Coordinates of N, CA and C in Angstrom, one line a residue:
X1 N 7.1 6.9 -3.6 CA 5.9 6.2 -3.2 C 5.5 5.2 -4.4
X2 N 4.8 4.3 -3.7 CA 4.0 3.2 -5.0 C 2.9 2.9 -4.4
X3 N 2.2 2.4 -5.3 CA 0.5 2.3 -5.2 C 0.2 1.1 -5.9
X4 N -0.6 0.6 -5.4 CA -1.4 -1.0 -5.8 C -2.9 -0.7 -5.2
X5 N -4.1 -0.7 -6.4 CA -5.2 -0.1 -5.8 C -5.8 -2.1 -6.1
X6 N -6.2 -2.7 -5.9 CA -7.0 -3.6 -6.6 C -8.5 -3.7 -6.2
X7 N -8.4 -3.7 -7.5 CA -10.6 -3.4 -7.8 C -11.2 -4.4 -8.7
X8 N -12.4 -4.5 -7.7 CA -13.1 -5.2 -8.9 C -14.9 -4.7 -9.4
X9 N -14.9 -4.9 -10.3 CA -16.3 -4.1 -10.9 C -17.1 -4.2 -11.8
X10 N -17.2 -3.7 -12.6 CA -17.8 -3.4 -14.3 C -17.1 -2.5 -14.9
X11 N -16.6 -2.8 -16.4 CA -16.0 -1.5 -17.4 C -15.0 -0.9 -16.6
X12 N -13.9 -1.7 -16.2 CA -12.6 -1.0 -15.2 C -11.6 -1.0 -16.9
X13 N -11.3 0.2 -16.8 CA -10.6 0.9 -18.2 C -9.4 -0.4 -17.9
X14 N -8.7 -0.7 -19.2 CA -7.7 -1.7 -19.1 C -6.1 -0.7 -19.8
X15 N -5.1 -1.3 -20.2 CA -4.1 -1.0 -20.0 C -4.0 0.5 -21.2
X16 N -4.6 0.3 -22.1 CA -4.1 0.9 -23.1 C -5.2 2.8 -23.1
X17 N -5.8 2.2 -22.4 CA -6.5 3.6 -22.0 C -5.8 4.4 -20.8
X18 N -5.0 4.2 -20.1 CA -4.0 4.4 -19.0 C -3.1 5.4 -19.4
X19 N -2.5 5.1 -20.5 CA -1.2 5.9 -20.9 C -1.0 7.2 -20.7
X20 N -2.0 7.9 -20.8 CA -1.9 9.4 -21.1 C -1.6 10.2 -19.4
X21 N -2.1 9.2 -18.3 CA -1.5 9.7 -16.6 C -0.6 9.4 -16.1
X22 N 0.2 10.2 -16.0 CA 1.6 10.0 -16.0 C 2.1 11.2 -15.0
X23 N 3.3 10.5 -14.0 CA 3.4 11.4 -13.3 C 4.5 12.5 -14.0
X24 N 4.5 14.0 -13.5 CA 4.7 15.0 -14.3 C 6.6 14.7 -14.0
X25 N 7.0 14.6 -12.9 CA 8.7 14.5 -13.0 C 9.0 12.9 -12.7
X26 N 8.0 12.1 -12.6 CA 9.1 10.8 -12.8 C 8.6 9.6 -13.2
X27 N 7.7 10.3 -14.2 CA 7.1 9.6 -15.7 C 6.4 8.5 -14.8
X28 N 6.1 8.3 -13.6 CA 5.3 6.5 -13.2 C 4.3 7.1 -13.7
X29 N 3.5 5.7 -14.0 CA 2.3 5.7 -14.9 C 1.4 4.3 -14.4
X30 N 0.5 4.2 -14.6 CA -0.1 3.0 -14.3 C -0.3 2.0 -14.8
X31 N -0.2 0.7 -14.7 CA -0.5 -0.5 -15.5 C -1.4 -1.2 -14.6
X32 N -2.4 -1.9 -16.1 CA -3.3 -3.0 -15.3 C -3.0 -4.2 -15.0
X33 N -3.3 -4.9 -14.5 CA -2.6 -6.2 -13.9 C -3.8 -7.0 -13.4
X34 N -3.8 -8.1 -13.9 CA -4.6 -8.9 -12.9 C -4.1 -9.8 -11.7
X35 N -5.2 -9.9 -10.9 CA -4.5 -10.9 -9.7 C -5.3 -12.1 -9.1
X36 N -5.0 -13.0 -8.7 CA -5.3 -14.1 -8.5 C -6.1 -14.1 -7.6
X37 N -6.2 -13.1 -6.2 CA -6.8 -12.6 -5.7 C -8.1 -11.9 -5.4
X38 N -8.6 -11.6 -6.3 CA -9.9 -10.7 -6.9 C -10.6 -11.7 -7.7
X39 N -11.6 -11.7 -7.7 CA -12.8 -12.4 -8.9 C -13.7 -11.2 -9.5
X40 N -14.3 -12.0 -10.8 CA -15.0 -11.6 -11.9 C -14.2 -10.5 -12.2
X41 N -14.6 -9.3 -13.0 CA -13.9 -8.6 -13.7 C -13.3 -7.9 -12.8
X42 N -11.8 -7.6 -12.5 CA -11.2 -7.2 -11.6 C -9.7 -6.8 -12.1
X43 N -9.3 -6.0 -11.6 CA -8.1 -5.6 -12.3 C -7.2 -4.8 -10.9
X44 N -5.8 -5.1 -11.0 CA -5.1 -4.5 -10.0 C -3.9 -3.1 -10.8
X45 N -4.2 -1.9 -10.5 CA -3.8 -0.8 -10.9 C -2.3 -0.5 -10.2
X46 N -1.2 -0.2 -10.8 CA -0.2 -0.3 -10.0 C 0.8 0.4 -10.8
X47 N 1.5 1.2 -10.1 CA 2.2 2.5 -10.4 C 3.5 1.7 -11.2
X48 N 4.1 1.3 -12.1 CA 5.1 1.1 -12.7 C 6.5 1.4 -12.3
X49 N 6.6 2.4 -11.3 CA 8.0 2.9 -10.8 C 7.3 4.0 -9.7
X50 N 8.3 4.0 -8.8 CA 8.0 5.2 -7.8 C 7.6 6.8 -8.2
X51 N 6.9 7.1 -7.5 CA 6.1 8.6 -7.9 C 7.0 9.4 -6.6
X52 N 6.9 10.7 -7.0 CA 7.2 11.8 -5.6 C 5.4 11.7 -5.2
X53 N 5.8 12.3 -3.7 CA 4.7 12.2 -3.2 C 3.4 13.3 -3.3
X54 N 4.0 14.1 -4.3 CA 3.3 15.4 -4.7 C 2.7 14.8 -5.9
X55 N 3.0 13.8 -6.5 CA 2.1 13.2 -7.5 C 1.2 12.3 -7.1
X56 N 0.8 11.8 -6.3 CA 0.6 11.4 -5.8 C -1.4 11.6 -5.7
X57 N -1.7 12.9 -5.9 CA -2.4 13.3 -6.1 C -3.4 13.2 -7.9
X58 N -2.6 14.1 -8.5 CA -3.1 13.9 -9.7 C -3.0 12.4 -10.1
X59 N -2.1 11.9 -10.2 CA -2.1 10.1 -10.3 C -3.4 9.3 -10.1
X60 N -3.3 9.6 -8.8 CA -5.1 8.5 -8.4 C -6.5 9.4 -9.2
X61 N -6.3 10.8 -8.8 CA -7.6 11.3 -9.8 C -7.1 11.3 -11.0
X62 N -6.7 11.1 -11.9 CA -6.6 10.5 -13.6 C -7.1 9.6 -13.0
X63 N -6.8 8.1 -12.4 CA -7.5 7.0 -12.9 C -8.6 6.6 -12.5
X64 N -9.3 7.6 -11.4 CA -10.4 8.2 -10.8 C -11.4 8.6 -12.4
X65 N -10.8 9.5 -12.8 CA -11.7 10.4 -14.0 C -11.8 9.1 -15.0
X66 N -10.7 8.3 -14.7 CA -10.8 7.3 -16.1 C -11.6 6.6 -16.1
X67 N -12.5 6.1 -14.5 CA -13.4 5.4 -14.2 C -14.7 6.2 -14.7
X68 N -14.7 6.7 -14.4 CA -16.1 8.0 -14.5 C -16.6 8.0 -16.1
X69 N -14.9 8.0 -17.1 CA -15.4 8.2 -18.4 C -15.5 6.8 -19.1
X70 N -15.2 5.6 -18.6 CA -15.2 4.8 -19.1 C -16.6 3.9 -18.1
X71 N -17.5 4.7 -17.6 CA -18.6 4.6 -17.0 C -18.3 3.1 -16.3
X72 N -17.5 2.9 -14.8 CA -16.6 2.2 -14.9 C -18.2 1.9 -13.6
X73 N -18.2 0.7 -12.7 CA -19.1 0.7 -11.8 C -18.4 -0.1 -10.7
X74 N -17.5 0.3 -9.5 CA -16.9 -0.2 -8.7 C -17.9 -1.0 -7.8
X75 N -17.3 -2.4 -7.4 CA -18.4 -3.3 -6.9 C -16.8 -3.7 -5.7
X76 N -16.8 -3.0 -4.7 CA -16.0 -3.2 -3.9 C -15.9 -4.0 -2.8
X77 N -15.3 -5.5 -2.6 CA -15.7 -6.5 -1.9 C -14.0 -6.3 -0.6
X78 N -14.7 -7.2 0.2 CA -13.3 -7.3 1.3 C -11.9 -7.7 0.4
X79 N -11.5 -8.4 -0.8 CA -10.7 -8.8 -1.4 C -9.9 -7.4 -1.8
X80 N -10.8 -6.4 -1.7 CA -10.1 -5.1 -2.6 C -9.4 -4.3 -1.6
X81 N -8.5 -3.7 -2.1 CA -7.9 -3.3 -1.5 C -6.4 -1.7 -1.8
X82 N -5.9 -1.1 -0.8 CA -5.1 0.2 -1.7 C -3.9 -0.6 -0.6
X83 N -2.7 -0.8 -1.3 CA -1.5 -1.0 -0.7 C -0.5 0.0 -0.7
X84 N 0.1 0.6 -0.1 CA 1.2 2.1 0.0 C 2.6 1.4 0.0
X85 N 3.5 1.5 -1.1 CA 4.9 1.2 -0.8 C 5.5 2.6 -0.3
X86 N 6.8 2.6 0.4 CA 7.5 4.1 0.8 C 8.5 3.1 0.3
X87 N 9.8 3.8 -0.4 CA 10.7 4.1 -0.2 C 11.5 4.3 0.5
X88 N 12.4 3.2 1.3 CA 13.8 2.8 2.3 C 15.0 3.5 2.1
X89 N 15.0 3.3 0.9 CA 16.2 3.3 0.2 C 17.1 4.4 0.6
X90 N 18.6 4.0 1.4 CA 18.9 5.3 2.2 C 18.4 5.6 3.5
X91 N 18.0 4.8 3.8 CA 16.9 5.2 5.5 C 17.9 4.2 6.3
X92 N 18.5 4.6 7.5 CA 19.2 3.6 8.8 C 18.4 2.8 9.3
X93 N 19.1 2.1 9.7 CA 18.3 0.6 10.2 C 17.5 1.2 11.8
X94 N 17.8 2.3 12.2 CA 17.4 3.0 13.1 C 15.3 3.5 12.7
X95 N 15.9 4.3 11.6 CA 14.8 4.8 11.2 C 13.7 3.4 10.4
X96 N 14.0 2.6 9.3 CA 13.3 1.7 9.1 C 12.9 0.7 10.8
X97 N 13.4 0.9 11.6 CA 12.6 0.3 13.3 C 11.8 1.2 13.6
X98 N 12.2 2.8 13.5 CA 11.3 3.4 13.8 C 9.6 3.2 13.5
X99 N 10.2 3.4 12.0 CA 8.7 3.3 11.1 C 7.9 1.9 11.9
X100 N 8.5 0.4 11.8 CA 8.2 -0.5 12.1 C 7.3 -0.7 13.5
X101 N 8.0 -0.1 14.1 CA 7.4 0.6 16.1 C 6.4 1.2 15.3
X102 N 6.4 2.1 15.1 CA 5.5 3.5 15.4 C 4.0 2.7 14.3
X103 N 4.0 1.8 13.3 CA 3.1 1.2 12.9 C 2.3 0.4 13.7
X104 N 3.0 -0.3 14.0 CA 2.7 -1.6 15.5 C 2.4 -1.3 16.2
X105 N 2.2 0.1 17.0 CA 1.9 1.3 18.2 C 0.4 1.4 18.2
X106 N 0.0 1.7 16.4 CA -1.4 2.4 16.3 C -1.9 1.7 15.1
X107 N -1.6 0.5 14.8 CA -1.9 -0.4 13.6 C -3.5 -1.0 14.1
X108 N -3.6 -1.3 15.4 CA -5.5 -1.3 15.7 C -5.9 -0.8 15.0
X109 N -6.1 0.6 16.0 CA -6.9 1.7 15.5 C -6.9 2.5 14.0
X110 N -6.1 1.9 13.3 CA -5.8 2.6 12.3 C -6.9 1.6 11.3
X111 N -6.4 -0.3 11.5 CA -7.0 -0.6 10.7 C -8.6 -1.4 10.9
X112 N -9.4 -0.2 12.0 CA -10.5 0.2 12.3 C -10.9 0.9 11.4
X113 N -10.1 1.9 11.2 CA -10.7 3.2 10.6 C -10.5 3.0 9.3
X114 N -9.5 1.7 8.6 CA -9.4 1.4 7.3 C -11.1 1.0 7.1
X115 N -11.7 0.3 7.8 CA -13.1 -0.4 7.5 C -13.2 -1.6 8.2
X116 N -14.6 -2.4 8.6 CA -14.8 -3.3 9.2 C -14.2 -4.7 8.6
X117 N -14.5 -4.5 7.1 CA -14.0 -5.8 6.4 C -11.9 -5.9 6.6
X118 N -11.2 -5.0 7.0 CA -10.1 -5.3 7.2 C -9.8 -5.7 8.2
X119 N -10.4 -6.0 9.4 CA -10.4 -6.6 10.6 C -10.3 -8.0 10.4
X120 N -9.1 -8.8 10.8 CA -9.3 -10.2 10.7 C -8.9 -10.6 9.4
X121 N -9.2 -9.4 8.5 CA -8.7 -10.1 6.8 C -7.4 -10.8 6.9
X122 N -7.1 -11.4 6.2 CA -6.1 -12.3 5.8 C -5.2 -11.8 5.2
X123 N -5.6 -11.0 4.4 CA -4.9 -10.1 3.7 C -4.2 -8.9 4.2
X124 N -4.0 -8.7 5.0 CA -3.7 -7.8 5.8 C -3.9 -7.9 7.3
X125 N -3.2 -9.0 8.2 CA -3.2 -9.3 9.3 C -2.3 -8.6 9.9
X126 N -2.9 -8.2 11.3 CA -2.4 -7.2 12.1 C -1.1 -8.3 12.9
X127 N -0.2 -7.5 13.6 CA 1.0 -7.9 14.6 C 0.4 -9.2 15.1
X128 N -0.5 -8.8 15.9 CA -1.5 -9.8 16.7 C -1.7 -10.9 16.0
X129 N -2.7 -10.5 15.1 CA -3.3 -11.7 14.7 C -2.1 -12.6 13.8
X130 N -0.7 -12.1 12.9 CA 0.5 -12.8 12.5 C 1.1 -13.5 13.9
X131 N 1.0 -13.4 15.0 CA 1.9 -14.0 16.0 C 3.5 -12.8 16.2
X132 N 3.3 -11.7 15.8 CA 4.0 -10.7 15.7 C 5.4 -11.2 14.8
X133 N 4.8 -11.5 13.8 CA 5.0 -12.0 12.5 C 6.8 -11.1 12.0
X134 N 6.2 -9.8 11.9 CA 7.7 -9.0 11.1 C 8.1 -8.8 11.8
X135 N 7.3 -8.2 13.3 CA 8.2 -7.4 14.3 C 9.0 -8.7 15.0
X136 N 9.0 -10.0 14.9 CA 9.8 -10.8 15.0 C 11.2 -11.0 14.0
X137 N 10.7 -11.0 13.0 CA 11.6 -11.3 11.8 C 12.5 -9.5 12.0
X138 N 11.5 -8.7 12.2 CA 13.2 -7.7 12.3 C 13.9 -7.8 13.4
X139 N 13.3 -8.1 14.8 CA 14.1 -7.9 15.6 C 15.6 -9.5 15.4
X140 N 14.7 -10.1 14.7 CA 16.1 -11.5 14.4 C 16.9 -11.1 13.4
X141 N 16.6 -10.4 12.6 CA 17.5 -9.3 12.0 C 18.2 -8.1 12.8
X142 N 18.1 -7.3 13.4 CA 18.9 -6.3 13.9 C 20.2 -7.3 15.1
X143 N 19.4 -8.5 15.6 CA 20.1 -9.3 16.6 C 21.4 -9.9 15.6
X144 N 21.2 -10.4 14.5 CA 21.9 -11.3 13.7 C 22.8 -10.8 12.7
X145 N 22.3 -9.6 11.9 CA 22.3 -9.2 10.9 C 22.2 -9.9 9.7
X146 N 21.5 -11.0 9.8 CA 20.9 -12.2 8.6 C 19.8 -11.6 7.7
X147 N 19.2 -11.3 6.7 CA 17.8 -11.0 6.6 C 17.0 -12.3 6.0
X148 N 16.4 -13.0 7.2 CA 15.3 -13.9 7.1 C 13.9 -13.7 7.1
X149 N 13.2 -13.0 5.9 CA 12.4 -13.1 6.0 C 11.2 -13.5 5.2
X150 N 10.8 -14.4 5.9 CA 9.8 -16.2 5.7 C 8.8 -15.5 4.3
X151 N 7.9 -16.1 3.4 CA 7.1 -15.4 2.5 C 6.0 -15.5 3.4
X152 N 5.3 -16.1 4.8 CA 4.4 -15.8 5.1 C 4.1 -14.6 6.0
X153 N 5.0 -13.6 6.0 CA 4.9 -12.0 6.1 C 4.3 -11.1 4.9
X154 N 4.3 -12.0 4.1 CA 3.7 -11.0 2.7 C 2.3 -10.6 2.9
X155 N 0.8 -11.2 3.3 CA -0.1 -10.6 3.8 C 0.1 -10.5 5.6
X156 N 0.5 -10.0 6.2 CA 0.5 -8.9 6.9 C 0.5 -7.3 6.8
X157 N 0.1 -6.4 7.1 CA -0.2 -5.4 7.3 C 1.1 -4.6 6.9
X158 N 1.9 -4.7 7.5 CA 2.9 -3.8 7.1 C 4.0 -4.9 6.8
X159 N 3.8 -5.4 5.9 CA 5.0 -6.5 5.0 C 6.4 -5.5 4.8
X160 N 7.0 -6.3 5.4 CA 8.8 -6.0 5.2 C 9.5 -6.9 3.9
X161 N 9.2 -7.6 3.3 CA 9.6 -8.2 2.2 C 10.0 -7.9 1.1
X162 N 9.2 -6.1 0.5 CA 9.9 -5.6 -0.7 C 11.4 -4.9 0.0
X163 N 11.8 -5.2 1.4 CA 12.7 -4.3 1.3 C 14.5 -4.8 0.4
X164 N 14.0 -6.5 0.6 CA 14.8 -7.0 0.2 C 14.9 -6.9 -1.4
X165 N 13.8 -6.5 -2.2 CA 14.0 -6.6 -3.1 C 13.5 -5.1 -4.2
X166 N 12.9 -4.0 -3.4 CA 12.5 -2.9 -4.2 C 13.1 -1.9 -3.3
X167 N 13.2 -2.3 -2.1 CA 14.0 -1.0 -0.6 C 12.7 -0.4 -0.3
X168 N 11.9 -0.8 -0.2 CA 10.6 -0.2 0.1 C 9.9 -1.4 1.4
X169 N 8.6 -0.8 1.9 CA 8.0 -1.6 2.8 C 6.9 -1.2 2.3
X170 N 5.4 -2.2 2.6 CA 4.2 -1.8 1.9 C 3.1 -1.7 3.3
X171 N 2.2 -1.1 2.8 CA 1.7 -0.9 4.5 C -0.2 -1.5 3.3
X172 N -0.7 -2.4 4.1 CA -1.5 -3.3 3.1 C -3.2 -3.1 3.8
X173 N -2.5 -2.3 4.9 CA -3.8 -2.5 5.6 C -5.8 -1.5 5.0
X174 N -5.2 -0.8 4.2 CA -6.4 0.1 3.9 C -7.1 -0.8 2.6
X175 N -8.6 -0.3 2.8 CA -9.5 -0.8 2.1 C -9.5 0.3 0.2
X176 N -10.0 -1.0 -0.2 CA -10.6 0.4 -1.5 C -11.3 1.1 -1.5
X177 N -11.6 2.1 -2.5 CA -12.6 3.1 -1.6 C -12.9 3.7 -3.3
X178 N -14.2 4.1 -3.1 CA -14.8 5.1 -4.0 C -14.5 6.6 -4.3
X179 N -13.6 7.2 -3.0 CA -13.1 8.3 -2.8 C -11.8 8.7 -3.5
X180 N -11.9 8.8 -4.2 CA -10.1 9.1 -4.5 C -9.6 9.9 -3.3
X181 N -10.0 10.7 -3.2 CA -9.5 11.6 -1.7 C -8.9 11.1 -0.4
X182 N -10.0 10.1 -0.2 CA -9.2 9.2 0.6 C -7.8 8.4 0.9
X183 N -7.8 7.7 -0.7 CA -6.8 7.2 -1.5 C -5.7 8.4 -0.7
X184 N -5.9 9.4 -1.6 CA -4.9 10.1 -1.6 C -4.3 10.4 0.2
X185 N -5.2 11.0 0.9 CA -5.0 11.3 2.4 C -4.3 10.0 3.0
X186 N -4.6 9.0 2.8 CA -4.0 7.8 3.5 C -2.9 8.1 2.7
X187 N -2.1 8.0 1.9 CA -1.1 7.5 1.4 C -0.2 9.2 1.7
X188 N -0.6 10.6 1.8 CA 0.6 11.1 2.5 C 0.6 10.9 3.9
X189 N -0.9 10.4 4.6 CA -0.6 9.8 5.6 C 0.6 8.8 6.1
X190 N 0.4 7.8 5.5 CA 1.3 6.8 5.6 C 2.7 7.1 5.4
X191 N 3.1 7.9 4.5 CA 4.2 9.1 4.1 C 5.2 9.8 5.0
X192 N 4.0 10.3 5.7 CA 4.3 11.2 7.0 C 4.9 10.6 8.2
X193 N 3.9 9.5 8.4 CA 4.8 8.6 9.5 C 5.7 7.8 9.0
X194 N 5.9 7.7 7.9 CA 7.7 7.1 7.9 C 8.6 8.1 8.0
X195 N 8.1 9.3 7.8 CA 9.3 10.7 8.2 C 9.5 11.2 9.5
X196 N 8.7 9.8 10.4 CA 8.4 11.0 11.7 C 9.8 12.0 12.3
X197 N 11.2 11.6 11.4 CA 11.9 12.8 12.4 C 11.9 14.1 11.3
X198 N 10.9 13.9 10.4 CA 11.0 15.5 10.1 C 9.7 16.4 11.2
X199 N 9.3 15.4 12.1 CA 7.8 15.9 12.9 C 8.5 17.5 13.7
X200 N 9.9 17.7 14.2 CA 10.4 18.1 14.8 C 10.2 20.0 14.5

């Protein structure tokens, strides 16, 4: 798994207070980052290397606690946002379609329940509102075997573009949130449905 939280606020702890959360078997850790994206003080938090998904927990609450101690004050606008990469890597072109369907199935309703401000965001445009943006671009991939896929898939919702270059897919559509819990729940959520044939 990978994580991209971007926030913006007051007193958001910067890189060198970071170090000590670290996931326990495969050392990701977090780095601050800014983005072009966010205004006033803003920082984009992002896992350095893939985590197992059992870390995945402790990970966000460390940088949860880190806000707390560095009396951090989240000022969370539609711009912010939690992005989920999964890991491809090794998955059949069978199963990465799966995932791709089964997103596209319930990607409404889902990014309903992400929040009102993700509806229509730009940043995360649904099938619909892209002109069925990736689910085009893979099906001209499975047809061709070319991988053409355009940079204006990158804000869409479920962007196919790291696959080319991390093996991963990012699913963009959930809001930031005050909750670390949340955080966390969506992201083995999102987890689960790329496994759906372990549902069996």
């Amino acid at each position: 798994m990978g994580l991209e939280l971007e926030i913006e606020g007051l007193n958001l702890p910067t890189q060198g207070s970071l170090e000590k959360i670290r996931g326990k078997t495969s050392g990701s850790r977090w780095e601050a980052k800014t983005d072009g994206s966010l205004r006033g003080e803003a920082l984009e938090y992002v896992l350095n290397q893939p985590c197992n998904i059992d870390e995945v927990q402790p990970l966000v609450s460390g940088l949860y606690d880190k806000f707390t101690t560095s009396d951090t004050r989240l000022q969370l606008t539609n711009r912010c946002s939690t992005h989920v990469h999964v890991n491809m890597t090794g998955k059949k072109v069978n199963e990465i379609t799966s995932a791709i369907a089964l997103w596209t199935a319930f990607e409404e309703p889902l990014t309903l329940w992400a929040g009102e401000e993700r509806v229509n965001n730009h940043f995360c445009l649904t099938a619909k509102d892209s002109n069925f943006g990736t689910v085009g671009a893979w099906r001209s991939f499975l047809r061709t075997g070319t991988v053409r896929f355009g940079d204006n898939l990158k804000y869409t919702s479920l962007n196919i573009l790291p696959l080319n270059r991390f093996g991963s897919i990012e699913y963009r559509v959930m809001n930031a949130s005050e909750d670390p819990e949340r955080i966390v729940d969506w992201t083995k959520f999102i987890f689960t449905l790329t496994r759906y044939r372990d549902w069996e």
